[in-house]
PDB file of C-alpha atoms and ligand atoms in Angstrom:
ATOM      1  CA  UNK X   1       0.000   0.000   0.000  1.00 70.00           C
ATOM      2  CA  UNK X   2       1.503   3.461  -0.939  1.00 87.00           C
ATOM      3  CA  UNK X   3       2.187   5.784   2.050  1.00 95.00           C
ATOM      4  CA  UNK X   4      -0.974   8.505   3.279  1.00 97.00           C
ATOM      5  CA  UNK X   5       0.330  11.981   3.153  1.00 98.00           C
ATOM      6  CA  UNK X   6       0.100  12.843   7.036  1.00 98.00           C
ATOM      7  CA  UNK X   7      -0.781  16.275   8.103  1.00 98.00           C
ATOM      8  CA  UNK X   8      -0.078  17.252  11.786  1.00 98.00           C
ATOM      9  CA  UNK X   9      -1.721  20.656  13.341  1.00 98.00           C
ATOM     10  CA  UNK X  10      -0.137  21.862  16.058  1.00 98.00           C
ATOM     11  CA  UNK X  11       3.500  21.113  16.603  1.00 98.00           C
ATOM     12  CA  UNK X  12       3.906  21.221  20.096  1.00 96.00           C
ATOM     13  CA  UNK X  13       5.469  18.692  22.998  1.00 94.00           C
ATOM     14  CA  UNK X  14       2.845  15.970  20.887  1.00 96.00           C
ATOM     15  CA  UNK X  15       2.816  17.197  17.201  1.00 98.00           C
ATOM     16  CA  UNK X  16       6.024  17.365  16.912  1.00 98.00           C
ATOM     17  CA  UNK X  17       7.159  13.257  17.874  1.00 98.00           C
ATOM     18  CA  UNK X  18       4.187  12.354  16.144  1.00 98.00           C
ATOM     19  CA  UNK X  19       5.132  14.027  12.922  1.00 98.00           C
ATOM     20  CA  UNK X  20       8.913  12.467  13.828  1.00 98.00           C
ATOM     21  CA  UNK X  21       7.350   9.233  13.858  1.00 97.00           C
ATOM     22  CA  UNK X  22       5.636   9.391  10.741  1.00 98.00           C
ATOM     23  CA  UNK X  23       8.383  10.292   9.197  1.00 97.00           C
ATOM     24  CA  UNK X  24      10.830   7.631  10.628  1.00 96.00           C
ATOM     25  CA  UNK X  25       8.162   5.211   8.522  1.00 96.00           C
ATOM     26  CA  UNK X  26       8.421   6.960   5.213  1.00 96.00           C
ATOM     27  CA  UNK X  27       5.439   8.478   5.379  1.00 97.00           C
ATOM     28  CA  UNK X  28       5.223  12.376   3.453  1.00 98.00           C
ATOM     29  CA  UNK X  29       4.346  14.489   6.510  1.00 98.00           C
ATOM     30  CA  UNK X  30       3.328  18.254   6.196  1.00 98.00           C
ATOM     31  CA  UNK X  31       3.302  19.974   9.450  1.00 98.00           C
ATOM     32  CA  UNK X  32       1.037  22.948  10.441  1.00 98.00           C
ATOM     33  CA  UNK X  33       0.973  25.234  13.041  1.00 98.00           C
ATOM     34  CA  UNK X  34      -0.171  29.101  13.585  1.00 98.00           C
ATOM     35  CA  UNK X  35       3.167  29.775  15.072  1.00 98.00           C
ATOM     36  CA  UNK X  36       5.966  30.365  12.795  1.00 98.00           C
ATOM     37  CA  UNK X  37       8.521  29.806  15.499  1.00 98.00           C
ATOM     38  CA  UNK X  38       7.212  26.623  16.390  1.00 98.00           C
ATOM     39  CA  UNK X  39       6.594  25.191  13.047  1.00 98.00           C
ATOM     40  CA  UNK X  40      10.759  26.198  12.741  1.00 97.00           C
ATOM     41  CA  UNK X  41      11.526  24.584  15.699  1.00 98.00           C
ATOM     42  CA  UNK X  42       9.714  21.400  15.123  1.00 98.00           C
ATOM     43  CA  UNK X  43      11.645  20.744  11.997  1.00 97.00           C
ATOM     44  CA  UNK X  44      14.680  21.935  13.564  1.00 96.00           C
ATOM     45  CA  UNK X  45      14.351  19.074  16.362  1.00 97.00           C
ATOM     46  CA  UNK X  46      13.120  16.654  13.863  1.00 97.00           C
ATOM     47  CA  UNK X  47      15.677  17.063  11.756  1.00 94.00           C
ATOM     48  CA  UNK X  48      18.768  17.179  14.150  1.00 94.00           C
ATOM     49  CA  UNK X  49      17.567  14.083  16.129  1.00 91.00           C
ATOM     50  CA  UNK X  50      17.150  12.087  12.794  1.00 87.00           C
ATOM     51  CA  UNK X  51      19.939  13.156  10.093  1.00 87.00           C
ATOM     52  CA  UNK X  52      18.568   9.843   8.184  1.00 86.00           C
ATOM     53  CA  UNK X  53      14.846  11.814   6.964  1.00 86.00           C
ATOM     54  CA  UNK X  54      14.660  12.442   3.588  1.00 85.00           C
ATOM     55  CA  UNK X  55      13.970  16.165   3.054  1.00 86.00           C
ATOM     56  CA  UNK X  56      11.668  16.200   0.559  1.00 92.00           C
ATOM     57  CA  UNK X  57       9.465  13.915   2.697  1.00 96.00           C
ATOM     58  CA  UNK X  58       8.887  16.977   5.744  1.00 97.00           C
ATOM     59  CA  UNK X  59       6.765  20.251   4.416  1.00 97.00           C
ATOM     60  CA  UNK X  60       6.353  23.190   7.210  1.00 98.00           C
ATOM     61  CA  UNK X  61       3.808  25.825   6.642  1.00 98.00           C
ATOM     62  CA  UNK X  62       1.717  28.060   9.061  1.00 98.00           C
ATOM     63  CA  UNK X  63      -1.206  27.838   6.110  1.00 98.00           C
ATOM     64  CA  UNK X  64      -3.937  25.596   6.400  1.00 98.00           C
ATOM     65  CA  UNK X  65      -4.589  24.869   2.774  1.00 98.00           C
ATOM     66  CA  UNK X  66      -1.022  23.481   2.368  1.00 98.00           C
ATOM     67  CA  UNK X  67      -2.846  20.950   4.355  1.00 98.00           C
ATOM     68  CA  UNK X  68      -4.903  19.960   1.066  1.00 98.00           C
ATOM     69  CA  UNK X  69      -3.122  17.211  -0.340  1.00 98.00           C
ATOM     70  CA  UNK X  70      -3.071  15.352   3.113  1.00 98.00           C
ATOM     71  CA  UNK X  71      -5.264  12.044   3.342  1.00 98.00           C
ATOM     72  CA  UNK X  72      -4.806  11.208   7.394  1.00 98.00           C
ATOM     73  CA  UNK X  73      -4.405  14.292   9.755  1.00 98.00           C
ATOM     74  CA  UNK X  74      -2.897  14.166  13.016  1.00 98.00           C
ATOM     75  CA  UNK X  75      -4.704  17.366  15.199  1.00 98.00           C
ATOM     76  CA  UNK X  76      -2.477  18.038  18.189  1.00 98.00           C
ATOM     77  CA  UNK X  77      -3.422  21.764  18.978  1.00 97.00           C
ATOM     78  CA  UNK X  78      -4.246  22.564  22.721  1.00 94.00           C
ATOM     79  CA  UNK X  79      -6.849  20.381  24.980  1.00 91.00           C
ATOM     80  CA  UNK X  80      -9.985  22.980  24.281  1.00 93.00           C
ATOM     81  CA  UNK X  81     -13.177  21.742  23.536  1.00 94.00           C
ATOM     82  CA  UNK X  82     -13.879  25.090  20.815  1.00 97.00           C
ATOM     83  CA  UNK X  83     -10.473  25.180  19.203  1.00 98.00           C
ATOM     84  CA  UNK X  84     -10.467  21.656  18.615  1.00 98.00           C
ATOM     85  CA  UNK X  85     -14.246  22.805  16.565  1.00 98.00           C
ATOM     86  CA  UNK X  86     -13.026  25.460  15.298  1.00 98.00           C
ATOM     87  CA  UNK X  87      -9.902  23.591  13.390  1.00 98.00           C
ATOM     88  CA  UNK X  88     -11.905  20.444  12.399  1.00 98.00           C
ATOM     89  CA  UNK X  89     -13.905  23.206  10.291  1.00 98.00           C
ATOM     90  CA  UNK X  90     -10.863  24.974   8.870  1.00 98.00           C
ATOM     91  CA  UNK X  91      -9.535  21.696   8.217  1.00 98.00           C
ATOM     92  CA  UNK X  92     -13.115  20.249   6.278  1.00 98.00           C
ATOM     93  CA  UNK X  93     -12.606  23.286   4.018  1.00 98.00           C
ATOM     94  CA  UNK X  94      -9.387  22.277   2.752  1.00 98.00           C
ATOM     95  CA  UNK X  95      -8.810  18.344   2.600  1.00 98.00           C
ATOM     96  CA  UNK X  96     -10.872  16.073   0.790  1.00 97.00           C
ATOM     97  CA  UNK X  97     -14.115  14.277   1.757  1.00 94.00           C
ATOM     98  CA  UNK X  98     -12.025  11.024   1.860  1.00 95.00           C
ATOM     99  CA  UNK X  99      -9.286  11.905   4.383  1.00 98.00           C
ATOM    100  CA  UNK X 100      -9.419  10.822   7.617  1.00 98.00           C
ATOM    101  CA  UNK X 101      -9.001  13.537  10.680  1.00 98.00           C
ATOM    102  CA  UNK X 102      -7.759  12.036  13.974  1.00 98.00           C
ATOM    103  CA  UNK X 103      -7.420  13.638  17.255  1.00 98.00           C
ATOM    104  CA  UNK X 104      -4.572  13.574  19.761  1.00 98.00           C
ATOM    105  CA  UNK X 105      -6.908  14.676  22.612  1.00 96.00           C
ATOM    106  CA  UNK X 106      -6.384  13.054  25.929  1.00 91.00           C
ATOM    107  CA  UNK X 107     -10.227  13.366  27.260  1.00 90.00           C
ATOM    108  CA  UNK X 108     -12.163  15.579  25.127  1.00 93.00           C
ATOM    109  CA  UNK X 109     -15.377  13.395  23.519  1.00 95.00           C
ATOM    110  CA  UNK X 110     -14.533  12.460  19.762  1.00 98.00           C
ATOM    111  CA  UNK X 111     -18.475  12.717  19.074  1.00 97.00           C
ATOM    112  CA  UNK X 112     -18.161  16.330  20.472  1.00 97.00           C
ATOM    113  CA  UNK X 113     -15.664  16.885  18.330  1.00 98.00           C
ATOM    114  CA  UNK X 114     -17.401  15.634  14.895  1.00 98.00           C
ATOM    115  CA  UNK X 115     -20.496  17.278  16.217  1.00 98.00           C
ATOM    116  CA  UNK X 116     -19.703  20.271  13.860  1.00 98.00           C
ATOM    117  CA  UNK X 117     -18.031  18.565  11.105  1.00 98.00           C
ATOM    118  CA  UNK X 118     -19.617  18.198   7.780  1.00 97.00           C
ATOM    119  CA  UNK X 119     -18.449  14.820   7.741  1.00 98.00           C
ATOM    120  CA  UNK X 120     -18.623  13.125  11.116  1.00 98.00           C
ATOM    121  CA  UNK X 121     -18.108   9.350   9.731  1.00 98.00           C
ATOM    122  CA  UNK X 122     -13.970  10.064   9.046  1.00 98.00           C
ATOM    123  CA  UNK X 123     -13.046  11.907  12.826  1.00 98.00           C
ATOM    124  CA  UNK X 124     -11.768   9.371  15.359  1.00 98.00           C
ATOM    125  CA  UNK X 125      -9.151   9.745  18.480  1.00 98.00           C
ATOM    126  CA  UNK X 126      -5.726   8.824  18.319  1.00 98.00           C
ATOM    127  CA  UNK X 127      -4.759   9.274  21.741  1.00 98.00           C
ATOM    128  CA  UNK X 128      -0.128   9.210  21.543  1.00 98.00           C
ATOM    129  CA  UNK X 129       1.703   8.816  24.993  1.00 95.00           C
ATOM    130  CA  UNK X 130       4.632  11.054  25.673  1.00 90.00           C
ATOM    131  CA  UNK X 131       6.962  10.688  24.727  1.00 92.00           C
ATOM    132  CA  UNK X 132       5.231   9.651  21.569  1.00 95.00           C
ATOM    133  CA  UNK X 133       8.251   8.633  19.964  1.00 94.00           C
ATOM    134  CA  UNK X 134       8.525   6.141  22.508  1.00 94.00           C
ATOM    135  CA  UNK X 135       5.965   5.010  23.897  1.00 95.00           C
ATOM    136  CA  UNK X 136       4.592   2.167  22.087  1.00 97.00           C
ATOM    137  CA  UNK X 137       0.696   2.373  22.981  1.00 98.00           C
ATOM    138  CA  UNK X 138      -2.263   4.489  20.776  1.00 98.00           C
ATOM    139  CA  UNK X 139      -5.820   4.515  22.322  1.00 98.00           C
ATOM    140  CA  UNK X 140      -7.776   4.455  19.539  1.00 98.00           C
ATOM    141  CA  UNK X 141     -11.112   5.990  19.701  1.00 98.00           C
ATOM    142  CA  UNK X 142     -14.281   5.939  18.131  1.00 98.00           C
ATOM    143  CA  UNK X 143     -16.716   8.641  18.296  1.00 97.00           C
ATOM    144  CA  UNK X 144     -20.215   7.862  17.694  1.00 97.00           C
ATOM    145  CA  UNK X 145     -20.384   8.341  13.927  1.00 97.00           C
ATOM    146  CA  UNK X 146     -17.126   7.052  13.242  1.00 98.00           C
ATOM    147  CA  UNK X 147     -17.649   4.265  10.666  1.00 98.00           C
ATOM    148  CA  UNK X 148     -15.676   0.716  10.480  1.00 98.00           C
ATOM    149  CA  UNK X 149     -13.620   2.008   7.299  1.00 98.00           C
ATOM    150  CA  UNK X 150     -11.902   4.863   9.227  1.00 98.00           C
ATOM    151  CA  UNK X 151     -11.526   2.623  11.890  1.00 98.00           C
ATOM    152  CA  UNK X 152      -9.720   0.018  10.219  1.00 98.00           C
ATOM    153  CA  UNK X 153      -7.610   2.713   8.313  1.00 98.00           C
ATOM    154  CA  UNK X 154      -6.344   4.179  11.471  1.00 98.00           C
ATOM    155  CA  UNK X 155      -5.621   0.905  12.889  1.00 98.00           C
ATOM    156  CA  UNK X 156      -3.547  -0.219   9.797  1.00 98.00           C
ATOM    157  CA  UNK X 157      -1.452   3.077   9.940  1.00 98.00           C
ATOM    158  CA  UNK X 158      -1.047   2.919  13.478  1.00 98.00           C
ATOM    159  CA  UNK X 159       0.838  -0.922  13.433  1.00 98.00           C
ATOM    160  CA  UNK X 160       2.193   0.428  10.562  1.00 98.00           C
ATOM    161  CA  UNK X 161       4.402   3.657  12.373  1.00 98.00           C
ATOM    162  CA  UNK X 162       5.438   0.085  14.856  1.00 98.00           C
ATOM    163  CA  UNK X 163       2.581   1.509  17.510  1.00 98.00           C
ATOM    164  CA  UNK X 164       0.377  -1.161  19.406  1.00 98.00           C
ATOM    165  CA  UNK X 165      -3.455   0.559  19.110  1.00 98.00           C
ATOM    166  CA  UNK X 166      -5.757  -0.297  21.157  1.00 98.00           C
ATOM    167  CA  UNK X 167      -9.272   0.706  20.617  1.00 98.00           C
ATOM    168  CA  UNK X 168     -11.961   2.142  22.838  1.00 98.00           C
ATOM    169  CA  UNK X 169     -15.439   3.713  22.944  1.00 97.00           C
ATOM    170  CA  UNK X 170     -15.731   7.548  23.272  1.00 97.00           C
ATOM    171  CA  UNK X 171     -16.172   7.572  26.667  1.00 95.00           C
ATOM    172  CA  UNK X 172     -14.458  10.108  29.528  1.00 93.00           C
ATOM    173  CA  UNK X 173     -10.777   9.631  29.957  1.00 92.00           C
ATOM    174  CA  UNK X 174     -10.909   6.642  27.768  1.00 96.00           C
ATOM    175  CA  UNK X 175      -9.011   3.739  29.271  1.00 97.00           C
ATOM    176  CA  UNK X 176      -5.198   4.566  30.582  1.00 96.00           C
ATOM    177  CA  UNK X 177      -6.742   7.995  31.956  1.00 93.00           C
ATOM    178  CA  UNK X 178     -10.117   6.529  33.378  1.00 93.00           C
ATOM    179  CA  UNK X 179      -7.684   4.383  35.560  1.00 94.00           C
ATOM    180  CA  UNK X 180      -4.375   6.176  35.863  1.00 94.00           C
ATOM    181  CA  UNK X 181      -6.349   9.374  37.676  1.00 93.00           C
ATOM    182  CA  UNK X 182      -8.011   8.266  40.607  1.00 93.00           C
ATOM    183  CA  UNK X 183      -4.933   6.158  41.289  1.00 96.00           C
ATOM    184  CA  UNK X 184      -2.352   9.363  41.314  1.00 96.00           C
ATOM    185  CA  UNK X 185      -5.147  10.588  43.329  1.00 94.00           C
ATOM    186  CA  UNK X 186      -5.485   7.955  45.925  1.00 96.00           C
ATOM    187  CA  UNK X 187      -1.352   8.509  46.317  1.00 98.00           C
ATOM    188  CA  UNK X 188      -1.826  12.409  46.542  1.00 97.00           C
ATOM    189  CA  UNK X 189      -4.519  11.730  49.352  1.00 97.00           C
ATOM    190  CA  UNK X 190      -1.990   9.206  50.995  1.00 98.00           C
ATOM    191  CA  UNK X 191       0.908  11.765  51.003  1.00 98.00           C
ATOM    192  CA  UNK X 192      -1.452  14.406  52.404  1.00 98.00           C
ATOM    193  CA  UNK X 193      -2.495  12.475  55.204  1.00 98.00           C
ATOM    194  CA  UNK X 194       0.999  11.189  55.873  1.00 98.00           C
ATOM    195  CA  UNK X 195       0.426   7.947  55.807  1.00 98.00           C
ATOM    196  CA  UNK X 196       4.094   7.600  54.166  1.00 98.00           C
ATOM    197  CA  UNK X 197       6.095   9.350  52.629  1.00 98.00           C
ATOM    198  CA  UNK X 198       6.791   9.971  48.855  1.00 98.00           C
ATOM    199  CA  UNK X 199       9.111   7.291  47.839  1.00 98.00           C
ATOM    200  CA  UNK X 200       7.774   4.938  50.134  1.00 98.00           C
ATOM    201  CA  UNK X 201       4.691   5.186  48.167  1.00 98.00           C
ATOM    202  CA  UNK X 202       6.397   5.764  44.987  1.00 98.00           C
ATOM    203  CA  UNK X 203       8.627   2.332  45.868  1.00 98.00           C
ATOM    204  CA  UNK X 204       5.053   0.381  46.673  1.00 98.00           C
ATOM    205  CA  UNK X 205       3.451   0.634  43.778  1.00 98.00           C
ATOM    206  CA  UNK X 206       6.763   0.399  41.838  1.00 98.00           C
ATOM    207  CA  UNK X 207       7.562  -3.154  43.444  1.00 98.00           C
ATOM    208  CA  UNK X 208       3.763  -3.975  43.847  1.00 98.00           C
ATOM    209  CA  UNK X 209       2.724  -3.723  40.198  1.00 97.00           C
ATOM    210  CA  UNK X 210       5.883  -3.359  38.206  1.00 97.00           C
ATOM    211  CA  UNK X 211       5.562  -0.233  37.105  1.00 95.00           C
ATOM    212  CA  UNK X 212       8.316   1.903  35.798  1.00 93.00           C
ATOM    213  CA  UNK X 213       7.628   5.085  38.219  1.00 95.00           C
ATOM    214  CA  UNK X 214       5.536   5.207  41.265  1.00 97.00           C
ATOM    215  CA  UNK X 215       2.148   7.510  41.238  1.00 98.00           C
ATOM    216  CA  UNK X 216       3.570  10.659  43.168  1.00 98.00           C
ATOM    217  CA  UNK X 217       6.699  10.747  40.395  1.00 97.00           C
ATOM    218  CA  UNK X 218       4.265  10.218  37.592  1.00 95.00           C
ATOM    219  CA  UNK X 219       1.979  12.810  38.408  1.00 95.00           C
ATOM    220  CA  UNK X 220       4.804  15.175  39.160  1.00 94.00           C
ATOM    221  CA  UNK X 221       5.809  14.125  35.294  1.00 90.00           C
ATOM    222  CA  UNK X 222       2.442  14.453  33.628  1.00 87.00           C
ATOM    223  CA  UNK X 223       1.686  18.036  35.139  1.00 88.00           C
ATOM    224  CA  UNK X 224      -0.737  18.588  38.405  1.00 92.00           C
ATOM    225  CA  UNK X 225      -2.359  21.179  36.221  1.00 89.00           C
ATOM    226  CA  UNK X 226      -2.867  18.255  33.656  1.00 85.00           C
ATOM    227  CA  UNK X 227      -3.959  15.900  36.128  1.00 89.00           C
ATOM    228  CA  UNK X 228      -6.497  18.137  38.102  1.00 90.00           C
ATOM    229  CA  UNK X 229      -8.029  19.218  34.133  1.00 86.00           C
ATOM    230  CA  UNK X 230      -8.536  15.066  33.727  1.00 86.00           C
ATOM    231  CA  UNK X 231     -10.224  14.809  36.941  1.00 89.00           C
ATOM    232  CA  UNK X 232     -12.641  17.331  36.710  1.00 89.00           C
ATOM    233  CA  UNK X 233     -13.322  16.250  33.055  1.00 86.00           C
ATOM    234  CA  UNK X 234     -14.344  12.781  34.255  1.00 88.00           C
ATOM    235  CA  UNK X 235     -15.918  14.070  36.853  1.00 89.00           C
ATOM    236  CA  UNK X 236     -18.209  16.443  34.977  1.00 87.00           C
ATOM    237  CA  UNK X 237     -19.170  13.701  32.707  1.00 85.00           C
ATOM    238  CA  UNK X 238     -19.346  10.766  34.910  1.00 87.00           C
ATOM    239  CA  UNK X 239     -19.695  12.515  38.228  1.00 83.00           C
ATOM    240  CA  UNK X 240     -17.577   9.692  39.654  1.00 76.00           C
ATOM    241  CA  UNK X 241     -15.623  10.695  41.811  1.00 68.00           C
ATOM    242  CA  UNK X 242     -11.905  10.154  41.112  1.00 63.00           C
TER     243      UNK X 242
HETATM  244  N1  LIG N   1       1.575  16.862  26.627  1.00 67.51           N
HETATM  245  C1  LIG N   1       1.234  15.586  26.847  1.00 67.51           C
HETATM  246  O1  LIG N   1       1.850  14.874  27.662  1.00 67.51           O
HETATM  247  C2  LIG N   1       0.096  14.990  26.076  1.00 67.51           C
HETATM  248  C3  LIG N   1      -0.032  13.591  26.020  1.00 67.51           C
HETATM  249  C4  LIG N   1      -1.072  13.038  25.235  1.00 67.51           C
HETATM  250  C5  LIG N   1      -1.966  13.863  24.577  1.00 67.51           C
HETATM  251  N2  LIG N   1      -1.812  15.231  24.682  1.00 67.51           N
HETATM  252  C6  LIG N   1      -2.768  16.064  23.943  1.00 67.51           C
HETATM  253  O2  LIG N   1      -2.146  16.525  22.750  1.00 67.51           O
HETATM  254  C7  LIG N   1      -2.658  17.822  22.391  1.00 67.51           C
HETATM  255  C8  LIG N   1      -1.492  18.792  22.244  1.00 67.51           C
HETATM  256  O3  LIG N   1      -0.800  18.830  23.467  1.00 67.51           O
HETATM  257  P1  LIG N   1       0.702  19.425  23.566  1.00 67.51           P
HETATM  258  O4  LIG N   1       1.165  19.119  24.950  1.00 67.51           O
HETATM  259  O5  LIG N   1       1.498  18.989  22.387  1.00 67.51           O
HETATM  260  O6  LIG N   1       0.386  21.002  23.439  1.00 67.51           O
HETATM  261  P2  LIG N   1       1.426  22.206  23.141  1.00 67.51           P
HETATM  262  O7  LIG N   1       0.861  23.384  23.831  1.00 67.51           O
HETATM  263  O8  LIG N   1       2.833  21.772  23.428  1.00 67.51           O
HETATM  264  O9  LIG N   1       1.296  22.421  21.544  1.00 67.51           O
HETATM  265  C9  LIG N   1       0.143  22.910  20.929  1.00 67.51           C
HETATM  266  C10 LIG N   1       0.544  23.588  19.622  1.00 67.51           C
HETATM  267  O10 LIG N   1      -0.660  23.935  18.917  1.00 67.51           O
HETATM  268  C11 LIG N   1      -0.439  25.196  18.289  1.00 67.51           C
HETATM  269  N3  LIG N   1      -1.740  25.795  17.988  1.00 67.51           N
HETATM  270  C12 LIG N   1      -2.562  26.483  18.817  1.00 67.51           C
HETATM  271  N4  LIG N   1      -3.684  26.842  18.157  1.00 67.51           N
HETATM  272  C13 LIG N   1      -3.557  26.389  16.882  1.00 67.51           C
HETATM  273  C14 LIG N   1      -4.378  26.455  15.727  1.00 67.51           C
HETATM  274  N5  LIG N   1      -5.567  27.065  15.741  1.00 67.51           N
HETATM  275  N6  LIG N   1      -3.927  25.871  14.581  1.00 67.51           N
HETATM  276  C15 LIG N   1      -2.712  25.274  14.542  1.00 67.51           C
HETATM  277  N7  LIG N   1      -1.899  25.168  15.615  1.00 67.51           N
HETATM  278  C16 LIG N   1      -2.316  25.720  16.769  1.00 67.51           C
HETATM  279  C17 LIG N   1       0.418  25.979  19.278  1.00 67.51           C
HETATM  280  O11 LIG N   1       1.097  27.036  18.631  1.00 67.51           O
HETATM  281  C18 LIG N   1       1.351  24.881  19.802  1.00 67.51           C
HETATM  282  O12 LIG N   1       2.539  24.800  19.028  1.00 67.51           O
HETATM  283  C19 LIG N   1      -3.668  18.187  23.479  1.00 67.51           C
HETATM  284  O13 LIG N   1      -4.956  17.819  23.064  1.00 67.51           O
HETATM  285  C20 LIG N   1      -3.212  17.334  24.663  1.00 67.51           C
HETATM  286  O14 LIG N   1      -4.245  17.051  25.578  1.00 67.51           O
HETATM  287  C21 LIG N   1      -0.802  15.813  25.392  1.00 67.51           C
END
């Protein structure tokens, strides 16, 4: 099967490995962002780290149109609810009925999402891990109008870049994030009422369950400010608390 043209929006911490990654498979990749100095710096780091890319393969513009050619796009602009809307439109305008439009969100409802797209059948979530060009798991998400044909697209390109995808319904936090939260919680709430201290709990769960980093060093890696914007997304949709 020939190679998709990939189109990435928003080349940030995420856009940027996941535009790497593409590109370590062959795939053409153009790369889009509003911000001229990130768009520059994205193929700066991309091309430093991997001498190997082929030049012509990596485009950089901070127009949306350039976009057109692109058949599977990779939206990895900041977790908001409108923007995400507002570029799914832009980006409906420019590409063709047939390409598929995937986002990197790590909560927001795919079905929200399509909600204001023209053609709801072809947006699904592919939710990367950071580092993305490491970490070998995509949640793969389908929203509620998101047909079998994009799905099995998005699957084939994932296994294709050498990701494992697994796939989930649109629901909030998906799967990692649904379970990951409440447990860095639990820890925070442990901590707080000094029940231990942090690398004892960090060196529990560590030897308990094998995991590369306890809960307390994870969160501090993820971001609090991430973590508490997870929590009170579940929460608002599930009103569980975490
Ligand atoms: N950071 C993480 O650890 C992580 C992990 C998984 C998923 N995510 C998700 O990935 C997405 C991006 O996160 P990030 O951490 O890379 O954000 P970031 O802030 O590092 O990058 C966002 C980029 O989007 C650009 N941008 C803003 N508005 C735009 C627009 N209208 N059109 C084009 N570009 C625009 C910004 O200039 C910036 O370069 C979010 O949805 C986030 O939840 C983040």
């Amino acid at each position: 099967m020939t190679k998709k043209h990939i189109g990435v929006i928003g080349t940030g911490m995420m856009g940027t490995d996941i535009a790497h990654l593409f590109l370590l498979s062959g795939y053409p990749v153009s790369i889009y962002d509003i911000d001229e100095e990130k768009v520059k710096r994205a193929q700066e780091k991309i091309t430093s780290k991997s001498k190997e890319i082929k030049e012509e393969l990596l485009q950089v513009t901070t127009k949306i149109d350039d976009l057109s050619p692109c058949q599977f796009i990779v939206e990895a602009v900041p977790e908001n609810l409108e923007l995400k809307q507002q570029v799914f439109q832009e980006l409906e305008q420019v590409v063709s009925p047939s390409a598929i439009l995937a986002s990197n969100t790590s909560g927001i409802s795919i079905a929200k999402i399509a909600a204001v797209c023209e053609h709801p059948e072809r947006v699904i979530g592919t939710h990367f891990f950071n580092p993305a060009t490491k970490m070998p798991l995509v949640e793969v998400i389908s929203g509620e109008h998101t047909v079998s044909a994009t799905l099995e697209e998005t699957l084939y390109i994932i296994e294709d870049i050498g990701k494992t995808p697994v796939h989930t319904k649109d629901v909030p936090g998906f799967i990692v994030n649904r379970i990951v939260t409440p447990m860095l919680n639990e820890a925070m709430h442990l901590l707080e009422n000094e029940v231990s201290t942090t690398e004892e709990i960090d060196k529990a769960i560590k030897l308990a369950m094998g995991h590369p980093m306890g809960p307390l060093q994870l969160a501090e890696f993820i971001g609090l400010d991430t973590i508490y914007h997870f929590m009170e997304q579940i929460y608002e949709e599930t009103k569980l608390a975490q």
